[in-house]
Amino acid sequence: MEDLERRWAREKRAASQQEARGHSSSTINGPRHISGSAGAVTGAGSRSSRHGDNSTTTSSTTTSSTSTTAAADGAAGAAISDAEWAQVVGLLGVMAATKGQPGAAGGWRDAYEYMPLHLQRAGLTPERLASLNFIHVAGTKGKGSTCAMAEAVLRAAGYRTGLYTSPHLVDVRERLRLDGRMLPRAEFAAAFWRVYGALRDAADRDAAARSVATGGGGGGGVAVGMPSFFSFITILAMDAFLARPPELRPQVVVLEVGIGGRLDATNAVVGPRGGGLAAAAVTSLGFDHMELLGDTLPKIAREKAGVMKPGRPVLAAPQPQDAMAALQEVAARVGASLAVPPPLSRYSLAAGGGGAAAGSSAHDLVGLGGEHMQLNASLAVALAAEWERQYGAAATAAAAAAAAGADAAAAAAAAAAAAGRPLVLLPGGPPGADATARAAAVSRLQLPAEYAQGLRTVRWPGRSQIIEDTGSSGGSSGSSSGGGGRLTLYLDGAHTPESMATCAAWFAAELRRRAGGSSSSSSSSSDSSSGSSTPAPRHVAVLLFNCMRDRDPAVLLPALAAALQQAGVQVDGPPLATSSSGSSSSGSTADTAVAVRLGAAVFTPMLSGGGVLLGPAAAGAGTSAAASAPASQQQQLPAQPQAALAAVDLSWQERMRAVWNEGVRASASEPAPSTSSTSAPGLAPTATALPGLPRVVVAQSLPAALELLRGAAAAAAAAGSPVAARPDPALSTAADARSGSGGPPRVHLHVLVTGSLYLVGDMLRLLGAAPE
């Protein structure tokens, strides 16, 4: 920390000297050109105002998002070293380390109360913030994917977009995106030093004034201090958006709530009267963060409903009756209009939409897997259409006023009157008539081609994401234990009982999909010379799990197991019996045509120390974690703070294993497993589903867990294993080739990685599949 503080002092001295020479500071250059004083930041805000914070002009032609983003990237420059970036990430890590301490200065208890002051100190006045147009999304499940889909749709429709979400999986810049891309490092660092400097200086002044007032005794009064990590990143994101010149600034920002809504930092950004809010949304509600939000759904709903603002539209996903009643109560109290949009299945595609025939259903269009994504997509479509309705009206009115010779103030008044709220129109963007036409099409339940394109191409890593592991089949990433078995990883950051059930349904549906289109071709495939049919590959499911310590595995794991069982994945006991047609005879679910066994449950620590998820170049990172990993993975391991490199404590994983054994497997017909081994509690050989992989195991680390799975897949494919001897005929695909001529069929492991987005992010780093 000493060298970081010295660096900051050096930056301030350099900025002061530059100010003394009369040079203005660039808003998008590297940190050495940014003044750290609160006054200088406020000055930057004034400069931005002169550059058009309140511009009401609009173009009749669409500005290319790609070209403007590239121009901004060039302006920001690439002159930031890995060491400089590590300093930024290191200071963020210090702030993030306090997030689990609610009593600490900057903890969540004061986050909302002090947020307006922090914003003001960073130069983000309510007037400047109101020059951004927001779509604000709260909820328990699906709010991130809803935001991602709304942003993708609006980008496809020709708008410059901003997206603010949380948490990130690998790189902190994932949280704020411009036109679908992470902010360049140099631009992020510039925003960091601007905001950090203003807030750090103000906090130091507070501390000094408090010390003087108390005679140096340190008592009395409460210093505001620095904001919490989430509040800081929220401020940084708004600063980064507003620092851009008008022609590069996002025309609409899709804003995801962190926790709750009423007291969330993002709600302070939007402001109590709505500011630049175009529309708000509440996704599916469930039980999470109950220590903050309440222990009933109505209580949680009222907290989430804090995003509702007077006179602004609010769209909600279908909710349980008591939760919906609470949302309606808040909407009536604040004067917001609440509606539930129609499901995506009711939309037909407009001509040219999604490459399908006009009039065909939009149901199968969404690029994100799982039925739950259809629900989120319907919200995203409605949010995008509401923005376009307002924008189209405002842009058309402003253009007409300008053509009639009205001045800027009159044009702004005409735009506000047409939109029903103050709406800042930035240069570029689609013609108002086009936006109005698309919004009208959505109201007729016709999905415009741009909306179809956005839904089809959206990507949201770590949620319903499938990755084929090349390291388990002799691919480029290699593995000492690979080359025989195939490994597919299904990543989803579910972490509530409701999302566990949704995740399990998606996982089982993907298994059915892989089997359904190929079982007939597999059975009909035969050797032309011998007439013998090609053996189908052997499939088995595996669970890889961890959850945060503020969540109860005794609630999550039984919910997950029950949902898997209901979806046709046998959690324990012998494999499900199947008929010759591949239909399940277990009766667990009416529409299940797949019976596959959960061969193992693996519980592992996360690489992200203490649950603080940061980028791969954290300051002070050590090498012991990488050195202890398998050789094939050493180049892919993320750097970790020194605090995360202590001896691994497996007590939390042992608790999850015990919950699985006692709560989930208690009703199984097989005997309970032996618990003689702490690091790898085993079963009797006859009860082992995969060679070298016990049914329930605690792995020492995530890299070790991945190697264990790869080894089990390879060993099962190379030898007559219990899996090979007891195939699940309903799970077979023509694409899965035999492991060799005359040899045993390839074994395919389907690994569900869930319980925490931190675990998912760590796995993405291990696989070299970090979000871009």
PDB file of N, CA and C in Angstrom, residues 584-669:
ATOM      1  N   SER A 584     -38.199 -42.165 -19.727  1.00  0.00           N
ATOM      2  CA  SER A 584     -37.981 -42.490 -18.318  1.00  0.00           C
ATOM      3  C   SER A 584     -39.173 -43.235 -17.770  1.00  0.00           C
ATOM      4  N   SER A 585     -38.895 -44.264 -16.979  1.00  0.00           N
ATOM      5  CA  SER A 585     -39.971 -45.001 -16.325  1.00  0.00           C
ATOM      6  C   SER A 585     -40.016 -44.701 -14.844  1.00  0.00           C
ATOM      7  N   SER A 586     -39.258 -43.669 -14.430  1.00  0.00           N
ATOM      8  CA  SER A 586     -39.225 -43.349 -13.005  1.00  0.00           C
ATOM      9  C   SER A 586     -40.440 -42.576 -12.570  1.00  0.00           C
ATOM     10  N   GLY A 587     -41.071 -41.893 -13.517  1.00  0.00           N
ATOM     11  CA  GLY A 587     -42.232 -41.093 -13.167  1.00  0.00           C
ATOM     12  C   GLY A 587     -41.896 -39.805 -12.462  1.00  0.00           C
ATOM     13  N   SER A 588     -40.616 -39.395 -12.465  1.00  0.00           N
ATOM     14  CA  SER A 588     -40.239 -38.183 -11.750  1.00  0.00           C
ATOM     15  C   SER A 588     -40.795 -36.938 -12.401  1.00  0.00           C
ATOM     16  N   THR A 589     -40.946 -36.946 -13.699  1.00  0.00           N
ATOM     17  CA  THR A 589     -41.519 -35.795 -14.385  1.00  0.00           C
ATOM     18  C   THR A 589     -42.149 -36.273 -15.686  1.00  0.00           C
ATOM     19  N   ALA A 590     -43.243 -35.647 -16.057  1.00  0.00           N
ATOM     20  CA  ALA A 590     -44.031 -36.159 -17.175  1.00  0.00           C
ATOM     21  C   ALA A 590     -43.339 -35.973 -18.514  1.00  0.00           C
ATOM     22  N   ASP A 591     -42.568 -34.884 -18.669  1.00  0.00           N
ATOM     23  CA  ASP A 591     -42.020 -34.614 -19.992  1.00  0.00           C
ATOM     24  C   ASP A 591     -40.561 -35.012 -20.120  1.00  0.00           C
ATOM     25  N   THR A 592     -40.040 -35.759 -19.171  1.00  0.00           N
ATOM     26  CA  THR A 592     -38.629 -36.130 -19.219  1.00  0.00           C
ATOM     27  C   THR A 592     -38.437 -37.385 -20.052  1.00  0.00           C
ATOM     28  N   ALA A 593     -37.630 -37.266 -21.101  1.00  0.00           N
ATOM     29  CA  ALA A 593     -37.331 -38.408 -21.953  1.00  0.00           C
ATOM     30  C   ALA A 593     -35.878 -38.808 -21.808  1.00  0.00           C
ATOM     31  N   VAL A 594     -35.220 -38.304 -20.774  1.00  0.00           N
ATOM     32  CA  VAL A 594     -33.805 -38.572 -20.541  1.00  0.00           C
ATOM     33  C   VAL A 594     -33.622 -39.056 -19.120  1.00  0.00           C
ATOM     34  N   ALA A 595     -32.825 -40.092 -18.957  1.00  0.00           N
ATOM     35  CA  ALA A 595     -32.501 -40.567 -17.617  1.00  0.00           C
ATOM     36  C   ALA A 595     -30.990 -40.659 -17.529  1.00  0.00           C
ATOM     37  N   VAL A 596     -30.389 -39.795 -16.737  1.00  0.00           N
ATOM     38  CA  VAL A 596     -28.943 -39.793 -16.575  1.00  0.00           C
ATOM     39  C   VAL A 596     -28.632 -39.664 -15.096  1.00  0.00           C
ATOM     40  N   ARG A 597     -27.548 -40.257 -14.725  1.00  0.00           N
ATOM     41  CA  ARG A 597     -27.193 -40.295 -13.313  1.00  0.00           C
ATOM     42  C   ARG A 597     -26.232 -39.179 -12.960  1.00  0.00           C
ATOM     43  N   LEU A 598     -26.403 -38.600 -11.768  1.00  0.00           N
ATOM     44  CA  LEU A 598     -25.415 -37.688 -11.228  1.00  0.00           C
ATOM     45  C   LEU A 598     -24.308 -38.534 -10.613  1.00  0.00           C
ATOM     46  N   GLY A 599     -23.196 -38.652 -11.337  1.00  0.00           N
ATOM     47  CA  GLY A 599     -22.149 -39.572 -10.928  1.00  0.00           C
ATOM     48  C   GLY A 599     -21.337 -39.113  -9.748  1.00  0.00           C
ATOM     49  N   ALA A 600     -21.245 -37.799  -9.522  1.00  0.00           N
ATOM     50  CA  ALA A 600     -20.425 -37.294  -8.426  1.00  0.00           C
ATOM     51  C   ALA A 600     -20.839 -35.882  -8.086  1.00  0.00           C
ATOM     52  N   ALA A 601     -20.564 -35.492  -6.842  1.00  0.00           N
ATOM     53  CA  ALA A 601     -20.719 -34.112  -6.385  1.00  0.00           C
ATOM     54  C   ALA A 601     -19.379 -33.676  -5.824  1.00  0.00           C
ATOM     55  N   VAL A 602     -18.824 -32.605  -6.364  1.00  0.00           N
ATOM     56  CA  VAL A 602     -17.502 -32.127  -5.979  1.00  0.00           C
ATOM     57  C   VAL A 602     -17.654 -30.745  -5.347  1.00  0.00           C
ATOM     58  N   PHE A 603     -17.110 -30.583  -4.157  1.00  0.00           N
ATOM     59  CA  PHE A 603     -17.153 -29.307  -3.455  1.00  0.00           C
ATOM     60  C   PHE A 603     -15.729 -28.777  -3.350  1.00  0.00           C
ATOM     61  N   THR A 604     -15.548 -27.527  -3.757  1.00  0.00           N
ATOM     62  CA  THR A 604     -14.196 -27.010  -3.892  1.00  0.00           C
ATOM     63  C   THR A 604     -14.112 -25.571  -3.417  1.00  0.00           C
ATOM     64  N   PRO A 605     -12.958 -25.159  -2.903  1.00  0.00           N
ATOM     65  CA  PRO A 605     -12.771 -23.728  -2.616  1.00  0.00           C
ATOM     66  C   PRO A 605     -12.740 -22.926  -3.910  1.00  0.00           C
ATOM     67  N   MET A 606     -12.894 -21.622  -3.771  1.00  0.00           N
ATOM     68  CA  MET A 606     -12.789 -20.726  -4.916  1.00  0.00           C
ATOM     69  C   MET A 606     -11.395 -20.107  -4.941  1.00  0.00           C
ATOM     70  N   LEU A 607     -11.005 -19.647  -6.092  1.00  0.00           N
ATOM     71  CA  LEU A 607      -9.732 -18.954  -6.213  1.00  0.00           C
ATOM     72  C   LEU A 607      -9.830 -17.512  -5.751  1.00  0.00           C
ATOM     73  N   SER A 608     -11.010 -16.917  -5.872  1.00  0.00           N
ATOM     74  CA  SER A 608     -11.208 -15.525  -5.468  1.00  0.00           C
ATOM     75  C   SER A 608     -11.208 -15.447  -3.951  1.00  0.00           C
ATOM     76  N   GLY A 609     -10.089 -14.994  -3.372  1.00  0.00           N
ATOM     77  CA  GLY A 609      -9.932 -15.007  -1.926  1.00  0.00           C
ATOM     78  C   GLY A 609     -10.985 -14.195  -1.207  1.00  0.00           C
ATOM     79  N   GLY A 610     -11.622 -14.794  -0.214  1.00  0.00           N
ATOM     80  CA  GLY A 610     -12.589 -14.098   0.603  1.00  0.00           C
ATOM     81  C   GLY A 610     -13.828 -13.652  -0.146  1.00  0.00           C
ATOM     82  N   GLY A 611     -14.044 -14.202  -1.349  1.00  0.00           N
ATOM     83  CA  GLY A 611     -15.199 -13.790  -2.114  1.00  0.00           C
ATOM     84  C   GLY A 611     -15.046 -12.443  -2.786  1.00  0.00           C
ATOM     85  N   VAL A 612     -13.839 -11.848  -2.730  1.00  0.00           N
ATOM     86  CA  VAL A 612     -13.599 -10.569  -3.385  1.00  0.00           C
ATOM     87  C   VAL A 612     -13.144 -10.851  -4.802  1.00  0.00           C
ATOM     88  N   LEU A 613     -14.003 -10.577  -5.738  1.00  0.00           N
ATOM     89  CA  LEU A 613     -13.737 -10.937  -7.129  1.00  0.00           C
ATOM     90  C   LEU A 613     -13.137  -9.748  -7.848  1.00  0.00           C
ATOM     91  N   LEU A 614     -11.863  -9.854  -8.221  1.00  0.00           N
ATOM     92  CA  LEU A 614     -11.171  -8.770  -8.898  1.00  0.00           C
ATOM     93  C   LEU A 614     -10.530  -9.281 -10.168  1.00  0.00           C
ATOM     94  N   GLY A 615      -9.839  -8.372 -10.847  1.00  0.00           N
ATOM     95  CA  GLY A 615      -9.209  -8.718 -12.106  1.00  0.00           C
ATOM     96  C   GLY A 615      -7.998  -9.588 -11.927  1.00  0.00           C
ATOM     97  N   PRO A 616      -7.409 -10.065 -13.024  1.00  0.00           N
ATOM     98  CA  PRO A 616      -6.318 -11.037 -12.965  1.00  0.00           C
ATOM     99  C   PRO A 616      -4.959 -10.439 -12.665  1.00  0.00           C
ATOM    100  N   ALA A 617      -4.860  -9.126 -12.454  1.00  0.00           N
ATOM    101  CA  ALA A 617      -3.559  -8.515 -12.204  1.00  0.00           C
ATOM    102  C   ALA A 617      -3.546  -7.776 -10.884  1.00  0.00           C
ATOM    103  N   ALA A 618      -4.138  -8.390  -9.848  1.00  0.00           N
ATOM    104  CA  ALA A 618      -4.240  -7.718  -8.559  1.00  0.00           C
ATOM    105  C   ALA A 618      -2.855  -7.374  -8.019  1.00  0.00           C
ATOM    106  N   ALA A 619      -2.741  -6.188  -7.451  1.00  0.00           N
ATOM    107  CA  ALA A 619      -1.450  -5.760  -6.915  1.00  0.00           C
ATOM    108  C   ALA A 619      -1.042  -6.665  -5.763  1.00  0.00           C
ATOM    109  N   GLY A 620       0.243  -6.910  -5.657  1.00  0.00           N
ATOM    110  CA  GLY A 620       0.748  -7.751  -4.590  1.00  0.00           C
ATOM    111  C   GLY A 620       0.495  -9.211  -4.805  1.00  0.00           C
ATOM    112  N   ALA A 621       0.169  -9.614  -6.031  1.00  0.00           N
ATOM    113  CA  ALA A 621      -0.144 -11.016  -6.294  1.00  0.00           C
ATOM    114  C   ALA A 621       1.098 -11.868  -6.118  1.00  0.00           C
ATOM    115  N   GLY A 622       0.883 -13.041  -5.576  1.00  0.00           N
ATOM    116  CA  GLY A 622       1.985 -13.967  -5.387  1.00  0.00           C
ATOM    117  C   GLY A 622       1.945 -15.077  -6.405  1.00  0.00           C
ATOM    118  N   THR A 623       2.860 -16.003  -6.293  1.00  0.00           N
ATOM    119  CA  THR A 623       2.961 -17.067  -7.282  1.00  0.00           C
ATOM    120  C   THR A 623       2.740 -18.441  -6.683  1.00  0.00           C
ATOM    121  N   SER A 624       2.531 -18.527  -5.382  1.00  0.00           N
ATOM    122  CA  SER A 624       2.440 -19.862  -4.788  1.00  0.00           C
ATOM    123  C   SER A 624       1.235 -20.626  -5.291  1.00  0.00           C
ATOM    124  N   ALA A 625       0.128 -19.921  -5.569  1.00  0.00           N
ATOM    125  CA  ALA A 625      -1.060 -20.628  -6.063  1.00  0.00           C
ATOM    126  C   ALA A 625      -0.783 -21.250  -7.417  1.00  0.00           C
ATOM    127  N   ALA A 626      -0.133 -20.489  -8.290  1.00  0.00           N
ATOM    128  CA  ALA A 626       0.163 -21.019  -9.610  1.00  0.00           C
ATOM    129  C   ALA A 626       1.168 -22.150  -9.528  1.00  0.00           C
ATOM    130  N   ALA A 627       2.119 -22.034  -8.630  1.00  0.00           N
ATOM    131  CA  ALA A 627       3.145 -23.058  -8.534  1.00  0.00           C
ATOM    132  C   ALA A 627       2.575 -24.381  -8.064  1.00  0.00           C
ATOM    133  N   SER A 628       1.506 -24.349  -7.269  1.00  0.00           N
ATOM    134  CA  SER A 628       0.930 -25.591  -6.755  1.00  0.00           C
ATOM    135  C   SER A 628      -0.074 -26.211  -7.710  1.00  0.00           C
ATOM    136  N   ALA A 629      -0.399 -25.515  -8.794  1.00  0.00           N
ATOM    137  CA  ALA A 629      -1.381 -26.025  -9.748  1.00  0.00           C
ATOM    138  C   ALA A 629      -0.721 -26.982 -10.717  1.00  0.00           C
ATOM    139  N   PRO A 630      -1.525 -27.817 -11.393  1.00  0.00           N
ATOM    140  CA  PRO A 630      -0.976 -28.683 -12.427  1.00  0.00           C
ATOM    141  C   PRO A 630      -0.259 -27.871 -13.480  1.00  0.00           C
ATOM    142  N   ALA A 631       0.765 -28.460 -14.068  1.00  0.00           N
ATOM    143  CA  ALA A 631       1.597 -27.741 -15.030  1.00  0.00           C
ATOM    144  C   ALA A 631       0.773 -27.197 -16.185  1.00  0.00           C
ATOM    145  N   SER A 632      -0.242 -27.965 -16.608  1.00  0.00           N
ATOM    146  CA  SER A 632      -1.034 -27.542 -17.769  1.00  0.00           C
ATOM    147  C   SER A 632      -1.870 -26.306 -17.484  1.00  0.00           C
ATOM    148  N   GLN A 633      -2.036 -25.956 -16.201  1.00  0.00           N
ATOM    149  CA  GLN A 633      -2.899 -24.832 -15.862  1.00  0.00           C
ATOM    150  C   GLN A 633      -2.141 -23.624 -15.328  1.00  0.00           C
ATOM    151  N   GLN A 634      -0.819 -23.740 -15.135  1.00  0.00           N
ATOM    152  CA  GLN A 634      -0.106 -22.672 -14.453  1.00  0.00           C
ATOM    153  C   GLN A 634      -0.180 -21.347 -15.189  1.00  0.00           C
ATOM    154  N   GLN A 635      -0.245 -21.347 -16.520  1.00  0.00           N
ATOM    155  CA  GLN A 635      -0.277 -20.092 -17.260  1.00  0.00           C
ATOM    156  C   GLN A 635      -1.667 -19.450 -17.256  1.00  0.00           C
ATOM    157  N   GLN A 636      -2.674 -20.197 -16.813  1.00  0.00           N
ATOM    158  CA  GLN A 636      -4.033 -19.672 -16.885  1.00  0.00           C
ATOM    159  C   GLN A 636      -4.562 -19.214 -15.529  1.00  0.00           C
ATOM    160  N   LEU A 637      -3.829 -19.486 -14.454  1.00  0.00           N
ATOM    161  CA  LEU A 637      -4.321 -19.126 -13.139  1.00  0.00           C
ATOM    162  C   LEU A 637      -4.331 -17.623 -12.947  1.00  0.00           C
ATOM    163  N   PRO A 638      -5.375 -17.077 -12.314  1.00  0.00           N
ATOM    164  CA  PRO A 638      -5.394 -15.656 -12.022  1.00  0.00           C
ATOM    165  C   PRO A 638      -4.482 -15.334 -10.848  1.00  0.00           C
ATOM    166  N   ALA A 639      -3.929 -14.127 -10.850  1.00  0.00           N
ATOM    167  CA  ALA A 639      -3.171 -13.683  -9.691  1.00  0.00           C
ATOM    168  C   ALA A 639      -4.131 -13.423  -8.546  1.00  0.00           C
ATOM    169  N   GLN A 640      -3.664 -13.610  -7.328  1.00  0.00           N
ATOM    170  CA  GLN A 640      -4.508 -13.438  -6.164  1.00  0.00           C
ATOM    171  C   GLN A 640      -3.821 -12.555  -5.133  1.00  0.00           C
ATOM    172  N   PRO A 641      -4.600 -11.791  -4.345  1.00  0.00           N
ATOM    173  CA  PRO A 641      -4.002 -11.028  -3.269  1.00  0.00           C
ATOM    174  C   PRO A 641      -3.297 -11.954  -2.288  1.00  0.00           C
ATOM    175  N   GLN A 642      -2.298 -11.419  -1.596  1.00  0.00           N
ATOM    176  CA  GLN A 642      -1.527 -12.240  -0.663  1.00  0.00           C
ATOM    177  C   GLN A 642      -2.424 -12.874   0.393  1.00  0.00           C
ATOM    178  N   ALA A 643      -3.478 -12.145   0.794  1.00  0.00           N
ATOM    179  CA  ALA A 643      -4.355 -12.680   1.839  1.00  0.00           C
ATOM    180  C   ALA A 643      -5.032 -13.962   1.420  1.00  0.00           C
ATOM    181  N   ALA A 644      -5.147 -14.184   0.111  1.00  0.00           N
ATOM    182  CA  ALA A 644      -5.836 -15.379  -0.382  1.00  0.00           C
ATOM    183  C   ALA A 644      -4.898 -16.569  -0.508  1.00  0.00           C
ATOM    184  N   LEU A 645      -3.605 -16.366  -0.219  1.00  0.00           N
ATOM    185  CA  LEU A 645      -2.637 -17.422  -0.450  1.00  0.00           C
ATOM    186  C   LEU A 645      -2.304 -18.204   0.818  1.00  0.00           C
ATOM    187  N   ALA A 646      -3.030 -17.963   1.883  1.00  0.00           N
ATOM    188  CA  ALA A 646      -2.787 -18.709   3.111  1.00  0.00           C
ATOM    189  C   ALA A 646      -3.227 -20.158   2.932  1.00  0.00           C
ATOM    190  N   ALA A 647      -2.914 -20.987   3.928  1.00  0.00           N
ATOM    191  CA  ALA A 647      -3.289 -22.398   3.858  1.00  0.00           C
ATOM    192  C   ALA A 647      -4.797 -22.513   3.656  1.00  0.00           C
ATOM    193  N   VAL A 648      -5.184 -23.418   2.773  1.00  0.00           N
ATOM    194  CA  VAL A 648      -6.590 -23.555   2.423  1.00  0.00           C
ATOM    195  C   VAL A 648      -7.373 -24.167   3.573  1.00  0.00           C
ATOM    196  N   ASP A 649      -8.438 -23.512   3.957  1.00  0.00           N
ATOM    197  CA  ASP A 649      -9.340 -24.018   4.983  1.00  0.00           C
ATOM    198  C   ASP A 649     -10.524 -24.671   4.279  1.00  0.00           C
ATOM    199  N   LEU A 650     -10.683 -25.967   4.455  1.00  0.00           N
ATOM    200  CA  LEU A 650     -11.723 -26.718   3.761  1.00  0.00           C
ATOM    201  C   LEU A 650     -12.965 -26.951   4.624  1.00  0.00           C
ATOM    202  N   SER A 651     -13.055 -26.268   5.760  1.00  0.00           N
ATOM    203  CA  SER A 651     -14.177 -26.532   6.660  1.00  0.00           C
ATOM    204  C   SER A 651     -15.517 -26.184   6.002  1.00  0.00           C
ATOM    205  N   TRP A 652     -15.553 -25.119   5.204  1.00  0.00           N
ATOM    206  CA  TRP A 652     -16.799 -24.742   4.538  1.00  0.00           C
ATOM    207  C   TRP A 652     -17.206 -25.790   3.508  1.00  0.00           C
ATOM    208  N   GLN A 653     -16.225 -26.302   2.784  1.00  0.00           N
ATOM    209  CA  GLN A 653     -16.517 -27.351   1.805  1.00  0.00           C
ATOM    210  C   GLN A 653     -16.944 -28.640   2.500  1.00  0.00           C
ATOM    211  N   GLU A 654     -16.342 -28.924   3.641  1.00  0.00           N
ATOM    212  CA  GLU A 654     -16.745 -30.107   4.405  1.00  0.00           C
ATOM    213  C   GLU A 654     -18.189 -29.983   4.874  1.00  0.00           C
ATOM    214  N   ARG A 655     -18.590 -28.773   5.233  1.00  0.00           N
ATOM    215  CA  ARG A 655     -19.977 -28.583   5.651  1.00  0.00           C
ATOM    216  C   ARG A 655     -20.922 -28.859   4.490  1.00  0.00           C
ATOM    217  N   MET A 656     -20.573 -28.384   3.295  1.00  0.00           N
ATOM    218  CA  MET A 656     -21.423 -28.633   2.137  1.00  0.00           C
ATOM    219  C   MET A 656     -21.487 -30.119   1.816  1.00  0.00           C
ATOM    220  N   ARG A 657     -20.349 -30.787   1.948  1.00  0.00           N
ATOM    221  CA  ARG A 657     -20.349 -32.237   1.713  1.00  0.00           C
ATOM    222  C   ARG A 657     -21.260 -32.940   2.709  1.00  0.00           C
ATOM    223  N   ALA A 658     -21.202 -32.507   3.980  1.00  0.00           N
ATOM    224  CA  ALA A 658     -22.051 -33.124   4.999  1.00  0.00           C
ATOM    225  C   ALA A 658     -23.528 -32.878   4.709  1.00  0.00           C
ATOM    226  N   VAL A 659     -23.856 -31.666   4.264  1.00  0.00           N
ATOM    227  CA  VAL A 659     -25.240 -31.359   3.907  1.00  0.00           C
ATOM    228  C   VAL A 659     -25.702 -32.267   2.779  1.00  0.00           C
ATOM    229  N   TRP A 660     -24.841 -32.454   1.792  1.00  0.00           N
ATOM    230  CA  TRP A 660     -25.194 -33.314   0.663  1.00  0.00           C
ATOM    231  C   TRP A 660     -25.416 -34.751   1.121  1.00  0.00           C
ATOM    232  N   ASN A 661     -24.521 -35.239   1.955  1.00  0.00           N
ATOM    233  CA  ASN A 661     -24.633 -36.621   2.426  1.00  0.00           C
ATOM    234  C   ASN A 661     -25.852 -36.832   3.320  1.00  0.00           C
ATOM    235  N   GLU A 662     -26.048 -35.916   4.247  1.00  0.00           N
ATOM    236  CA  GLU A 662     -27.080 -36.119   5.269  1.00  0.00           C
ATOM    237  C   GLU A 662     -28.452 -35.635   4.813  1.00  0.00           C
ATOM    238  N   GLY A 663     -28.476 -34.507   4.108  1.00  0.00           N
ATOM    239  CA  GLY A 663     -29.760 -33.942   3.738  1.00  0.00           C
ATOM    240  C   GLY A 663     -30.266 -34.389   2.392  1.00  0.00           C
ATOM    241  N   VAL A 664     -29.343 -34.600   1.437  1.00  0.00           N
ATOM    242  CA  VAL A 664     -29.746 -34.914   0.072  1.00  0.00           C
ATOM    243  C   VAL A 664     -29.774 -36.415  -0.165  1.00  0.00           C
ATOM    244  N   ARG A 665     -28.796 -37.135   0.403  1.00  0.00           N
ATOM    245  CA  ARG A 665     -28.679 -38.554   0.129  1.00  0.00           C
ATOM    246  C   ARG A 665     -29.311 -39.422   1.216  1.00  0.00           C
ATOM    247  N   ALA A 666     -29.924 -38.792   2.204  1.00  0.00           N
ATOM    248  CA  ALA A 666     -30.418 -39.552   3.347  1.00  0.00           C
ATOM    249  C   ALA A 666     -31.456 -40.597   2.962  1.00  0.00           C
ATOM    250  N   SER A 667     -32.254 -40.286   1.967  1.00  0.00           N
ATOM    251  CA  SER A 667     -33.322 -41.210   1.595  1.00  0.00           C
ATOM    252  C   SER A 667     -32.890 -42.235   0.556  1.00  0.00           C
ATOM    253  N   ALA A 668     -31.637 -42.186   0.142  1.00  0.00           N
ATOM    254  CA  ALA A 668     -31.160 -43.122  -0.881  1.00  0.00           C
ATOM    255  C   ALA A 668     -31.050 -44.525  -0.307  1.00  0.00           C
ATOM    256  N   SER A 669     -31.116 -45.512  -1.194  1.00  0.00           N
ATOM    257  CA  SER A 669     -31.068 -46.900  -0.745  1.00  0.00           C
ATOM    258  C   SER A 669     -29.661 -47.363  -0.449  1.00  0.00           C
TER     259      SER A 669
END
